[in-house]
Short mmCIF file of C-alpha atoms in Angstrom, two decimals:
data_model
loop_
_atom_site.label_atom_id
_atom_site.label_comp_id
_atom_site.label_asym_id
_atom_site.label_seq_id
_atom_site.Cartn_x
_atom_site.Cartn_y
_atom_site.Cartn_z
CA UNK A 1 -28.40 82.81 -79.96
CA UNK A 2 -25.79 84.93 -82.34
CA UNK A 3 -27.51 86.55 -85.78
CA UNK A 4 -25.47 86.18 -88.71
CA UNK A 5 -26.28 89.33 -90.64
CA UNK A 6 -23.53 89.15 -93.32
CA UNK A 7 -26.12 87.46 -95.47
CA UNK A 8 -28.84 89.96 -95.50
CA UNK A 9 -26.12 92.23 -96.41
CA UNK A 10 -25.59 90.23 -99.33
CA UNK A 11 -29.05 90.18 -100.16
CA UNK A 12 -29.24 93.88 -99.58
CA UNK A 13 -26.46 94.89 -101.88
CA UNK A 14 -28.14 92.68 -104.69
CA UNK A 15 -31.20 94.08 -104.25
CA UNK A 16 -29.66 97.77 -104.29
CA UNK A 17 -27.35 96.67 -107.50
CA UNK A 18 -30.24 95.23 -109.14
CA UNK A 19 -32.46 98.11 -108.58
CA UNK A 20 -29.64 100.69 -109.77
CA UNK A 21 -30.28 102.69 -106.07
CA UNK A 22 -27.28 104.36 -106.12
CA UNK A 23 -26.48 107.04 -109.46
CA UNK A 24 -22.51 105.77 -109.26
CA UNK A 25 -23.69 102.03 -109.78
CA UNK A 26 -25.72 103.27 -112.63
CA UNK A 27 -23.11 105.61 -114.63
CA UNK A 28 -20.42 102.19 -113.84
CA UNK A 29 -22.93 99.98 -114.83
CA UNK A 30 -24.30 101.72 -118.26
CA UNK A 31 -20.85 102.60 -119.38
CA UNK A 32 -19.53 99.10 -118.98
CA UNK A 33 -22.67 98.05 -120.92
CA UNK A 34 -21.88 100.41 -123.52
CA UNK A 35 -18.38 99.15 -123.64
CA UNK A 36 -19.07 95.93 -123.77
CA UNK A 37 -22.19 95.89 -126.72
CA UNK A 38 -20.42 98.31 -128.72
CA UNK A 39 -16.59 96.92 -128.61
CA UNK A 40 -17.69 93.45 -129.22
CA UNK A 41 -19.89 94.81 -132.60
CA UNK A 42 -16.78 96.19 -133.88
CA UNK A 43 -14.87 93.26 -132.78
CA UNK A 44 -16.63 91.13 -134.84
CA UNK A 45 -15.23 92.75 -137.86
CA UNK A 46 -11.73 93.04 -136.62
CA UNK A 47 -11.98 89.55 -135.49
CA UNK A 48 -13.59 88.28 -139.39
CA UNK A 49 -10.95 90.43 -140.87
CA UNK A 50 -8.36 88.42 -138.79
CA UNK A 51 -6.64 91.15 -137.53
CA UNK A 52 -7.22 90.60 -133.65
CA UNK A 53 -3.30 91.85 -132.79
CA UNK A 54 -4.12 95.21 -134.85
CA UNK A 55 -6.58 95.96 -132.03
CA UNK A 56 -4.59 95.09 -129.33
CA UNK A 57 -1.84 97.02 -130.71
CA UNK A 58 -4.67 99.81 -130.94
CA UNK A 59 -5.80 99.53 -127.55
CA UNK A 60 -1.87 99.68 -126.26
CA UNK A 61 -0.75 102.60 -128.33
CA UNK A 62 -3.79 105.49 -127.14
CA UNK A 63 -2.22 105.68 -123.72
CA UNK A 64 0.38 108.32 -125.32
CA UNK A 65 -2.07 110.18 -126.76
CA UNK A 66 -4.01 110.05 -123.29
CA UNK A 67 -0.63 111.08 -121.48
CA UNK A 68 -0.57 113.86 -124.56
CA UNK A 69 -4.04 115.70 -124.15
CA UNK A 70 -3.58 115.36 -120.41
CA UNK A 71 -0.20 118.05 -120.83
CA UNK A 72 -1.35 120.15 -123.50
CA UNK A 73 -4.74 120.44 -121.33
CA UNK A 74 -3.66 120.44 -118.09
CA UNK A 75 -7.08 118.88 -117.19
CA UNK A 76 -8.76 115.09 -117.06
CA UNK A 77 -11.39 116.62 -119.34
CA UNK A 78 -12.97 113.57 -120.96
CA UNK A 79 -13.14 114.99 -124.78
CA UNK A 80 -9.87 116.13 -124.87
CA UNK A 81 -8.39 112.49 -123.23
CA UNK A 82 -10.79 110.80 -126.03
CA UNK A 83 -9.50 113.38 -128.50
CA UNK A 84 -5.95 112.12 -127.85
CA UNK A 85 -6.13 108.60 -127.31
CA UNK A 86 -8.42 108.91 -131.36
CA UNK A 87 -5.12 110.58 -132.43
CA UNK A 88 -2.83 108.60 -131.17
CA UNK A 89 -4.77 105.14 -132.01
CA UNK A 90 -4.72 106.21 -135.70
CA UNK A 91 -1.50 107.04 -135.82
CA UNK A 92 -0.37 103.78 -134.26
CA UNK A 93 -2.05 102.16 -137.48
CA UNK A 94 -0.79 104.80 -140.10
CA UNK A 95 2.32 103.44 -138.67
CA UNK A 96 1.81 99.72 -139.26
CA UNK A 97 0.48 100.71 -142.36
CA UNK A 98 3.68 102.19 -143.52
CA UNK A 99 6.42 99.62 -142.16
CA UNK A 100 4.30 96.81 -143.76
CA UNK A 101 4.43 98.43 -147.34
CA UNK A 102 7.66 99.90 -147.26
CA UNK A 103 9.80 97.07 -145.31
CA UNK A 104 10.52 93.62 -145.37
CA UNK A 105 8.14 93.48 -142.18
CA UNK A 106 5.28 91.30 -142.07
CA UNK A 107 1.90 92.56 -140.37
CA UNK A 108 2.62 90.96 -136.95
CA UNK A 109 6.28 92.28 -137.03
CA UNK A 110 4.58 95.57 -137.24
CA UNK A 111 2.14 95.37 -134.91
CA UNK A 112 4.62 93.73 -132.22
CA UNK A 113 6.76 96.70 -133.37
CA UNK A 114 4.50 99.43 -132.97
CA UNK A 115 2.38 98.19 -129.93
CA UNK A 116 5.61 98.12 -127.60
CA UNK A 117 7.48 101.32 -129.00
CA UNK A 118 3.74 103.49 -128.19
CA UNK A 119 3.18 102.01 -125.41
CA UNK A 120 6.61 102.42 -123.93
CA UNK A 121 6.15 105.95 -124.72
CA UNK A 122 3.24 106.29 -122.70
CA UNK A 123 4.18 105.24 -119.42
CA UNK A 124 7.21 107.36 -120.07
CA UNK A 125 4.99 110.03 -120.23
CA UNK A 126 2.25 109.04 -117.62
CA UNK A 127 5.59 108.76 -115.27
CA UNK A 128 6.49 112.42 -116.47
CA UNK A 129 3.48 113.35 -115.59
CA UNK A 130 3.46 111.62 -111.74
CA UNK A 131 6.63 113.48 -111.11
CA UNK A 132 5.44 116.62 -112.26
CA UNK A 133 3.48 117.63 -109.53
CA UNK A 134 0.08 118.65 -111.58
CA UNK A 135 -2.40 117.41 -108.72
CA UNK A 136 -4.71 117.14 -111.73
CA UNK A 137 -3.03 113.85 -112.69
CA UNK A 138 -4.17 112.03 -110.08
CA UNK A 139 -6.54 108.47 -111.07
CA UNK A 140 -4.44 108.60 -114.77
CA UNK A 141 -2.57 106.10 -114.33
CA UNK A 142 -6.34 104.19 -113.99
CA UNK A 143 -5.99 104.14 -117.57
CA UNK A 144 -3.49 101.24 -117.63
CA UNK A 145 -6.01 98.73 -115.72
CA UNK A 146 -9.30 100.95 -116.14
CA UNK A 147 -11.48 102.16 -113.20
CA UNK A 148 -14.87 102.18 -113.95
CA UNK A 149 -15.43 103.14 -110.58
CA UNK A 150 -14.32 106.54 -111.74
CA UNK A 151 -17.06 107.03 -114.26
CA UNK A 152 -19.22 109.96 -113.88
CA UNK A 153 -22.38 110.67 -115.76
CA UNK A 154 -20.55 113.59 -117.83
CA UNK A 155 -18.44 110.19 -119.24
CA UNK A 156 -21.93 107.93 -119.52
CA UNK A 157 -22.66 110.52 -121.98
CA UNK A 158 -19.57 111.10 -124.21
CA UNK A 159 -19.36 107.25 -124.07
CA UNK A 160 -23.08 106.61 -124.78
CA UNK A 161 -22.68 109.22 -127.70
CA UNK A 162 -19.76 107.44 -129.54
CA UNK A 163 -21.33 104.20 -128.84
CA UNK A 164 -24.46 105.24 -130.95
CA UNK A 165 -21.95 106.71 -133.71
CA UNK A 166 -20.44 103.16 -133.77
CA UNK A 167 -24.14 101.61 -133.97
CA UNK A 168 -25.39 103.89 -136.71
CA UNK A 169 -22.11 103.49 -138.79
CA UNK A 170 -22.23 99.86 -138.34
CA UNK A 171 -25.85 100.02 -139.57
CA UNK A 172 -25.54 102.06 -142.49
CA UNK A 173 -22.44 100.51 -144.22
CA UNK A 174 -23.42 96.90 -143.11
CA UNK A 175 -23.13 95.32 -146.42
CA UNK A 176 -20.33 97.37 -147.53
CA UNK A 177 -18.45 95.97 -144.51
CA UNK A 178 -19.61 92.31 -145.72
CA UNK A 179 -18.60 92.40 -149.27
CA UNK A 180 -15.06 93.86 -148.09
CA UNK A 181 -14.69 91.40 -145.62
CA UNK A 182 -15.92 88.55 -147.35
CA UNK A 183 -15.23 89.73 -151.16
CA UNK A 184 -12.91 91.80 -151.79
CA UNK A 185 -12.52 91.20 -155.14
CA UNK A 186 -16.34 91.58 -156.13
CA UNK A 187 -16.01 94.97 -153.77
CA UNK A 188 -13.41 95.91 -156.78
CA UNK A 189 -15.44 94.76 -159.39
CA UNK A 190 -18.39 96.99 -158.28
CA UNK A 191 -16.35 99.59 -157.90
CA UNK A 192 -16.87 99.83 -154.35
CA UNK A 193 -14.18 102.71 -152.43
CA UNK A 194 -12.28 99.49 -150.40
CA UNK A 195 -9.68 101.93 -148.98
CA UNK A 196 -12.50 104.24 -147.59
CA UNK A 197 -13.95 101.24 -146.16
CA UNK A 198 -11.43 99.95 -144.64
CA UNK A 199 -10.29 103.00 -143.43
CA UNK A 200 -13.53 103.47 -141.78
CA UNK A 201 -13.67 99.68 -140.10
CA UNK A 202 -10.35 100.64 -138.87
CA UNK A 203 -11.95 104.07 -137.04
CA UNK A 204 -14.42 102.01 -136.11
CA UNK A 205 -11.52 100.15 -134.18
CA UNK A 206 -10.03 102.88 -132.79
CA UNK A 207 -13.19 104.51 -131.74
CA UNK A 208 -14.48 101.09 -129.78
CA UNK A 209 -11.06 100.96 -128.19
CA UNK A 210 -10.81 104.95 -126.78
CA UNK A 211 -14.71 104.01 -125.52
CA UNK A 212 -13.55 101.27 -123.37
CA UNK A 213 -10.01 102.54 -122.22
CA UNK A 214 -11.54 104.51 -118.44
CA UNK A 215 -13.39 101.13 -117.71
CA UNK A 216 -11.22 97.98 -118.51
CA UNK A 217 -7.70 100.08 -119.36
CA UNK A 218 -5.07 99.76 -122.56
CA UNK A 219 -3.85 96.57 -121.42
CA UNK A 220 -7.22 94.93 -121.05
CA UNK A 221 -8.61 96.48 -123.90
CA UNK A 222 -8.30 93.75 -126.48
CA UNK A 223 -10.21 91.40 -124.90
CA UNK A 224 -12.70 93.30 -125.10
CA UNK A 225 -12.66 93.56 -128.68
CA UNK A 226 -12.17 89.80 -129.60
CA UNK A 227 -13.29 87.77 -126.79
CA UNK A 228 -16.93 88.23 -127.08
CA UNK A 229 -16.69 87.91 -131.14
CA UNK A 230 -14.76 84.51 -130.55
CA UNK A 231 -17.34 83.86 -128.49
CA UNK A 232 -20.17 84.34 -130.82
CA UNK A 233 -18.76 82.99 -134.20
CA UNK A 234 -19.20 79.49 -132.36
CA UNK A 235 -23.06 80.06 -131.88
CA UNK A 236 -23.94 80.74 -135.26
CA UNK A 237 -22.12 81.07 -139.04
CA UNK A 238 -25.02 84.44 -139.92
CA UNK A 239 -22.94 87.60 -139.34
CA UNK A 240 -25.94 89.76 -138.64
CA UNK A 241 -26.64 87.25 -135.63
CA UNK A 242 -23.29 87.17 -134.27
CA UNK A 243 -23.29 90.73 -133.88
CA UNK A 244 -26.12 90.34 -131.78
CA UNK A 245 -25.06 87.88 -129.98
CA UNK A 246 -21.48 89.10 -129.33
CA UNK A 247 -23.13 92.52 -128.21
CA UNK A 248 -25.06 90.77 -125.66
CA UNK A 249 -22.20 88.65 -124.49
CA UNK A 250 -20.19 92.02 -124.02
CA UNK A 251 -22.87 93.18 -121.93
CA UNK A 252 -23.30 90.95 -119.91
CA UNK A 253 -19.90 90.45 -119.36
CA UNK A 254 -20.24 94.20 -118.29
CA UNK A 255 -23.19 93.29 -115.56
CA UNK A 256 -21.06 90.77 -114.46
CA UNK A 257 -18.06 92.35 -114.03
CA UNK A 258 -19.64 95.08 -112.47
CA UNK A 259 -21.66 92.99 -109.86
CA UNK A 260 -18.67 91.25 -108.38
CA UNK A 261 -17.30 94.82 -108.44
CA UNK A 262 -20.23 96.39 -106.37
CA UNK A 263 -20.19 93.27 -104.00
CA UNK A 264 -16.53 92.97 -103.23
CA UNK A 265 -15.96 96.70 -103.26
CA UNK A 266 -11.68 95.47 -103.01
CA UNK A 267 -12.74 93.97 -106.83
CA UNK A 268 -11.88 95.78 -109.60
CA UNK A 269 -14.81 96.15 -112.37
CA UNK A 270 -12.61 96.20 -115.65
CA UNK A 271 -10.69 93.16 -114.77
CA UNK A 272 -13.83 91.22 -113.83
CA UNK A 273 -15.49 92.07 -116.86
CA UNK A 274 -12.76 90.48 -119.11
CA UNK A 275 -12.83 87.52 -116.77
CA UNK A 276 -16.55 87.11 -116.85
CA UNK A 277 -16.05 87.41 -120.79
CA UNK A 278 -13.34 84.69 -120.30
CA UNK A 279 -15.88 82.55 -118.95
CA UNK A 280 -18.66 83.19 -121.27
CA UNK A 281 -15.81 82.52 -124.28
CA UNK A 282 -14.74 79.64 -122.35
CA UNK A 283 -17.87 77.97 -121.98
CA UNK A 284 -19.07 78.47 -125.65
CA UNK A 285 -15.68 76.90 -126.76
CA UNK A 286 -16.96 74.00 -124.93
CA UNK A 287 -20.74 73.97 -124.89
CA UNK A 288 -22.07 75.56 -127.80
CA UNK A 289 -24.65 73.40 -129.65
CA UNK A 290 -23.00 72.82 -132.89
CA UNK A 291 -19.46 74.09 -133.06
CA UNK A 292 -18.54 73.57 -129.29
CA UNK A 293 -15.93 70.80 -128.71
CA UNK A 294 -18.66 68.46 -126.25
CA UNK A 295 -21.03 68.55 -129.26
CA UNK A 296 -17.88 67.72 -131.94
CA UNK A 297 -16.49 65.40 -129.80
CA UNK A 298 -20.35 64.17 -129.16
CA UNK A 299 -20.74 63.91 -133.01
CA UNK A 300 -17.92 62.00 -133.98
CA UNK A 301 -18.62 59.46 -131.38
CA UNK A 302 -21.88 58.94 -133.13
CA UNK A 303 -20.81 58.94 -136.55
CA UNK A 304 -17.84 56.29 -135.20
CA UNK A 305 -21.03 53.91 -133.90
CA UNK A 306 -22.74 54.55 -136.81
CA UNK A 307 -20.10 53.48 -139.21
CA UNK A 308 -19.06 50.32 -137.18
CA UNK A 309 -23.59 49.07 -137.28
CA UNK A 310 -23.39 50.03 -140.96
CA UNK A 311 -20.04 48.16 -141.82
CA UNK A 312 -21.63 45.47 -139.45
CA UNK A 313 -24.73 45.13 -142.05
CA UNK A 314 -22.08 44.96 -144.92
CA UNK A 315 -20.42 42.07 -142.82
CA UNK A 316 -23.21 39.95 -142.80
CA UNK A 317 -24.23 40.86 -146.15
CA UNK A 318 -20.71 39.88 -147.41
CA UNK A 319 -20.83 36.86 -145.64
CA UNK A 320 -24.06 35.64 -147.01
CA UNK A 321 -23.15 36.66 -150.33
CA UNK A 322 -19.81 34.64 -150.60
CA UNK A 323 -21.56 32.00 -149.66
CA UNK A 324 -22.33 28.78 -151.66
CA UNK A 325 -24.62 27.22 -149.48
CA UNK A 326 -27.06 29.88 -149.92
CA UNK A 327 -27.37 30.54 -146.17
CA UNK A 328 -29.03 33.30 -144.61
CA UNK A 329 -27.26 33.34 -140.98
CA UNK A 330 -23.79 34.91 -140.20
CA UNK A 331 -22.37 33.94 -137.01
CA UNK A 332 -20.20 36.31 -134.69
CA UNK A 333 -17.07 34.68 -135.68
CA UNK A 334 -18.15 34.76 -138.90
CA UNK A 335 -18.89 38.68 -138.99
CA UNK A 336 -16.18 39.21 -136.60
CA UNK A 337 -13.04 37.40 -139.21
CA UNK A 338 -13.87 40.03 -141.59
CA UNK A 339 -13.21 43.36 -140.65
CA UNK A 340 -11.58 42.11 -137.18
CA UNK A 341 -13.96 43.46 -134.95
CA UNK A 342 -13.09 44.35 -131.38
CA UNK A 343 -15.24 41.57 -129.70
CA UNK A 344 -16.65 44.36 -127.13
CA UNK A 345 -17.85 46.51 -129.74
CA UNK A 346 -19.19 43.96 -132.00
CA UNK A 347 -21.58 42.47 -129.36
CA UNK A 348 -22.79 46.02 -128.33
CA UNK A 349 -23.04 46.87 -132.32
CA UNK A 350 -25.21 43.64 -132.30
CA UNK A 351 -27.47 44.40 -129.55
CA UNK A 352 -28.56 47.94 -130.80
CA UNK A 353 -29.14 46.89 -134.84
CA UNK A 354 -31.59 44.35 -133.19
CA UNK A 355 -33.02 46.46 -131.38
CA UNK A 356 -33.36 48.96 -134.43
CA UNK A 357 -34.83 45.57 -136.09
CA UNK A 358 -32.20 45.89 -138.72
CA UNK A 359 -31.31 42.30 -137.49
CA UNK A 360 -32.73 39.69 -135.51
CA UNK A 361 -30.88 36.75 -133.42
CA UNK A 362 -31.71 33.24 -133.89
CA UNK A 363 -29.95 30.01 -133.09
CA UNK A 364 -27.34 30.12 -135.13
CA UNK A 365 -26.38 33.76 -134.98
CA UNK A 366 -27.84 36.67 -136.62
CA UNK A 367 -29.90 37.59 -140.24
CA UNK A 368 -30.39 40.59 -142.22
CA UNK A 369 -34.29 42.16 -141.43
CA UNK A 370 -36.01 43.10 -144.85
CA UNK A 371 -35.09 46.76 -143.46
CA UNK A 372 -31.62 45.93 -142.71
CA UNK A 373 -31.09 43.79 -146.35
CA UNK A 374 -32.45 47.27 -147.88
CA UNK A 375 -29.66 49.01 -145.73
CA UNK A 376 -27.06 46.56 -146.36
CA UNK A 377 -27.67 45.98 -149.98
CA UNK A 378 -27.64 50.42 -150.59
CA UNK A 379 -24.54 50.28 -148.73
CA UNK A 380 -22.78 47.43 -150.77
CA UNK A 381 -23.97 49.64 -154.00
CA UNK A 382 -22.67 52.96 -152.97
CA UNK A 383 -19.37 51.26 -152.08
CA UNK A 384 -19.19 49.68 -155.63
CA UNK A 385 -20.38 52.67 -157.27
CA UNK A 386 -17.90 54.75 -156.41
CA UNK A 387 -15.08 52.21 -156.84
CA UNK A 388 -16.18 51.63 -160.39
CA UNK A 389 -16.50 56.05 -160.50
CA UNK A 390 -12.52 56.38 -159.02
CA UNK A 391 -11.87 53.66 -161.88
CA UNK A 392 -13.29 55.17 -164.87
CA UNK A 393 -13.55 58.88 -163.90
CA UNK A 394 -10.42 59.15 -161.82
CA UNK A 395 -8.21 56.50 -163.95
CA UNK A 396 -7.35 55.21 -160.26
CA UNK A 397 -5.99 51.11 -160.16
CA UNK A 398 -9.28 48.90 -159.17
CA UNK A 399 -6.89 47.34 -156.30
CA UNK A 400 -6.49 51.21 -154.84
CA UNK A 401 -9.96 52.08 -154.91
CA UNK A 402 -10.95 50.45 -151.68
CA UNK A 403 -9.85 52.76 -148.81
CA UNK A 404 -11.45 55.74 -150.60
CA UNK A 405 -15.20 54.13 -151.24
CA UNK A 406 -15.27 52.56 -147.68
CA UNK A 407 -14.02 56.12 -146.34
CA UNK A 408 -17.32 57.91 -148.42
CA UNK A 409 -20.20 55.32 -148.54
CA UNK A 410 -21.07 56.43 -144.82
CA UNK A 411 -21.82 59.52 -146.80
CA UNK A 412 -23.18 59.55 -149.67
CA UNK A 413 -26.66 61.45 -150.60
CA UNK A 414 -29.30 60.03 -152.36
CA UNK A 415 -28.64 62.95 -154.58
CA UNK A 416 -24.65 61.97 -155.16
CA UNK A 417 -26.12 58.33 -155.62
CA UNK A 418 -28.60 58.99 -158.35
CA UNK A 419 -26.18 60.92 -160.11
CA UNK A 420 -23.76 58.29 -159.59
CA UNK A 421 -25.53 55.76 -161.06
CA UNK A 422 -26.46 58.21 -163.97
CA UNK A 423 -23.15 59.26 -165.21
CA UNK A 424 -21.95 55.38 -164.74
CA UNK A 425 -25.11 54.24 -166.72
CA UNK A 426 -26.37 52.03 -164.30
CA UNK A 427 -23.69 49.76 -164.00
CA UNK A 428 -24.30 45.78 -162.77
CA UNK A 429 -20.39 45.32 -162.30
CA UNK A 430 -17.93 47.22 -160.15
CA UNK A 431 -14.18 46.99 -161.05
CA UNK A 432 -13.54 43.58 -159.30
CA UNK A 433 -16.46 41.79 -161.19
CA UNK A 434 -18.55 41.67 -158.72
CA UNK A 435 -22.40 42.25 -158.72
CA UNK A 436 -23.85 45.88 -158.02
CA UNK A 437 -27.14 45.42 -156.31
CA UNK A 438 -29.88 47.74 -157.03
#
């Protein structure tokens, strides 16, 4: 009998990856984690600001400045290849900057502009520097893709260091950074420096994008910065926790990446950690409990039954009330002629007000409960209420009002109702003369 042993290796390298055995998984895996909290914190500003390209145009234009400090050093020394790609990130924007206030150019013009003019520099440079023979240069062109497999612990440290800086600027000119983003013109009221804020949101930009360049690359880098953001503005609408939450999507985009990496050592680790962010993104789009599109979609389906039991309850109240025979039963035809209800629908609609004892069958057909006449009747008010409103208020035509009362009385508050009824002095007629039922 023939061992398979490929799945203990499996296990093993888990294990070992989990465990942090080996000092090069730890420096990859605490600089991608840095990467990832500390890009997506500052992405969530760049992302609220809605300037997503300006980063991307950032994260594109530092690979001249990379190409730059690697000639005038002659060395892959990690400050001065930060030091450049700094430069050369906020010159990219000083650029923007200027061709948006001094041409025709819209922003996006600009950033298009600039983002393929620096970085078509750079690989003429980074091919300058191939053919130049420097055996230095060797693993720069990693800066294109990234290669987090490359980090040492002399680059945990620079990176953990301007992560922190990131952190503790973030932290101490939080609400500065809100009132900008969210009010600028109460910022200028205050008197609050907006250019000097802004200009240090945008360093904040540049510094997340020269942090993350060695592990996911200048092409890659933008993802960085706005997919975990995207991600976390559909989890919650408070800023303070969708930093938190984009921070720990970004890292654990970063475990993940760097897990496939360390298991399939053919895998690269930036590339994987944008896809795992991809996913993450991808599945909040979808899943998230509020703003994802299965609970939307899951909401509007329930809103749709709702209104079609409620305008069901107005049916047979209609039908009873036209009446002159004073009878209390509608039949299905009978509730079915009015609003032309899909037979299918109706008959389901029927089955779950009874059960919700809002009706009950008989003979006949069906009757209004005492708690579905209560429903009913509120429903026939609000409708009538806000037709005579649109009248009086609005100076609308009484035969126009219709669309626009059935459209709200699904949604009405007992608040908008009781003020309603106050600023129309507790009417008894609506606009077509018929009776408003209290």
């Amino acid at each position: 009998m023939k061992l398979d042993f490929s799945n203990f290796v499996i296990m093993d390298k888990i294990i070992d990856f989990l465990l942090l055995t080996e000092p090069n998984t730890r420096y990859v895996v605490l600089g991608s984690i840095l990467l990832g909290a500390s890009s997506a914190i500052v992405g969530c500003f760049t992302f609220l600001q809605k300037r997503a390209l300006v980063g991307d145009a950032v994260a594109h234009s530092v690979l001249p400045g990379v190409c730059g400090a690697f000639l005038m050093a002659g060395t892959k020394n990690p400050l001065f290849l930060i030091l450049g790609a700094f430069v050369s990130g906020w010159l990219s924007i000083i650029c923007m900057n200027l061709i948006t206030k001094y041409s025709k150019l819209k922003e996006d013009t600009a950033v298009a502009l600039i983002l393929s003019v620096f970085f078509g520099f750079g690989v003429m440079l980074l091919t300058y520097i191939q053919q130049s023979g420097n055996a230095a240069q060797s693993g720069l062109e990693g800066f294109l893709f990234g290669k987090a497999a490359a980090l040492v612990g002399s680059d945990v440290w620079v990176f953990g260091g301007l992560a922190a800086l990131m952190l503790v600027l973030v932290g101490l000119f939080y609400k500065e950074f809100i009132i900008v983003i969210f009010h600028k013109s109460f910022a200028q009221t205050i008197g609050l420096p907006i250019t000097a804020i802004e200009i240090l949101l945008t360093t904040l930009t540049v510094l997340a994008v020269v942090v993350g360049i060695q592990s996911v690359g200048v092409v890659l880098m933008a993802a960085m910065l706005v997919t975990p953001a995207a991600a976390a503005r559909f989890w919650t609408d408070k800023l303070h926790k969708m930093l938190f939450i984009a921070a720990s999507f970004g890292a654990l985009a970063a475990i993940g990446g760097a897990f496939v990496s360390y298991i399939q050592t053919q895998m690269p680790t930036g590339p994987w950690i944008v896809l795992v962010a991809s996913a993450i993104a991808m599945f909040s789009f979808f899943f998230a409990p509020k703003k994802g599109i299965v609970a939307r979609r899951r909401r509007q389906y329930l809103y749709k039954k709702q209104i079609l039991e409620e305008n069901i309850l107005k049916a047979i109240y209609h039908d009873i009330e036209r009446s002159s025979t004073q009878k209390t039963i509608s039949s299905l035809e009978d509730i079915g002629i009015q609003r032309q209800f899909k037979t299918v629908l109706l008959k389901k609609a029927l089955k779950k007000l009874t059960k919700k004892q809002l009706i009950e069958q008989v003979e006949r057909g069906w009757r209004l409960t005492e708690k579905g006449n209560t429903k009913a009747r509120r429903l026939v008010k609000l409708h009538r209420l806000w037709e005579l409103y649109l009248t009086e208020f609005v100076r609308l035509a009484p035969d126009h009002v219709h669309e626009a009362a059935e459209a709200l009385e699904h949604i009405l508050t007992p608040e908008i109702e009781a003020q309603l009824e106050a600023n129309l002095k507790y009417p008894q007629k609506d606009p077509h003369d018929s009776d408003i039922p209290y």
